[in-house]
C-alpha positions as a printed Julia matrix, in Angstrom:
73×3 Matrix{Float64}:
 -33.4   83.74  73.13
 -35.7   81.07  74.38
 -36.41  79.72  70.78
 -32.69  79.31  70.35
 -32.29  77.55  73.66
 -35.05  74.97  72.7
 -33.24  74.47  69.33
 -29.96  73.91  71.1
 -31.4   71.42  73.64
 -33.13  69.53  70.81
 -29.8   69.24  68.89
 -28.15  67.87  72.04
 -30.88  65.23  72.46
 -30.41  64.11  68.96
 -26.57  64.12  69.31
 -26.95  61.99  72.46
 -29.42  59.54  70.9
 -27.1   59.05  67.86
 -24.1   58.47  70.2
 -26.17  55.84  72.1
 -27.04  54.08  68.89
 -23.46  53.97  67.9
 -22.41  52.58  71.26
 -25.16  49.88  70.99
 -23.66  48.83  67.62
 -20.15  48.83  69.1
 -21.24  46.71  71.99
 -23.13  44.25  69.65
 -19.98  44.04  67.56
 -17.84  43.49  70.64
 -15.84  46.65  69.97
 -16.41  48.01  73.46
 -16.61  46.19  76.84
 -19.8   46.4   78.89
 -18.48  48.54  81.74
 -17.25  51.39  79.57
 -20.44  51.04  77.57
 -22.62  51.47  80.62
 -20.53  54.52  81.89
 -20.92  56.2   78.44
 -24.66  55.41  78.36
 -25.07  56.7   81.89
 -23.37  59.9   81.04
 -25.26  60.4   77.83
 -28.6   59.66  79.66
 -27.92  62.29  82.28
 -27.11  64.88  79.53
 -30.31  63.91  77.54
 -32.35  64.16  80.73
 -31.07  67.63  81.58
 -31.51  68.79  78.04
 -35.08  67.69  77.9
 -35.69  69.2   81.29
 -34.26  72.46  80.22
 -36.44  72.34  77.09
 -39.52  71.75  79.3
 -38.6   74.79  81.51
 -37.85  76.97  78.5
 -41.25  76.07  76.83
 -43.07  76.84  80.03
 -41.31  80.33  80.21
 -42.34  80.87  76.58
 -46.05  80.05  77.43
 -45.89  82.32  80.44
 -44.66  85.13  78.26
 -47.41  84.35  75.68
 -45.08  83.09  73.02
 -44.93  79.64  71.25
 -42.73  78.87  68.28
 -41.94  82.51  67.95
 -45.68  83.45  67.59
 -47.1   85.98  69.99
 -50.61  85.3   71.31
């Protein structure tokens, strides 16, 4: 289901953003070194990018099928 896919991707973006915020705080409090911080941020950024790209593709597919937010046009 396309709507479920969008919801799942949105949740992943939120999860990744929360993780990045936590890592920022940990770096500021000197609880994590810069190199592992950058590795984590790089990986989370990639995940977030692909989640957003998947959401865009899914929304495009919905529009092409004449559906948006579960409403048929």
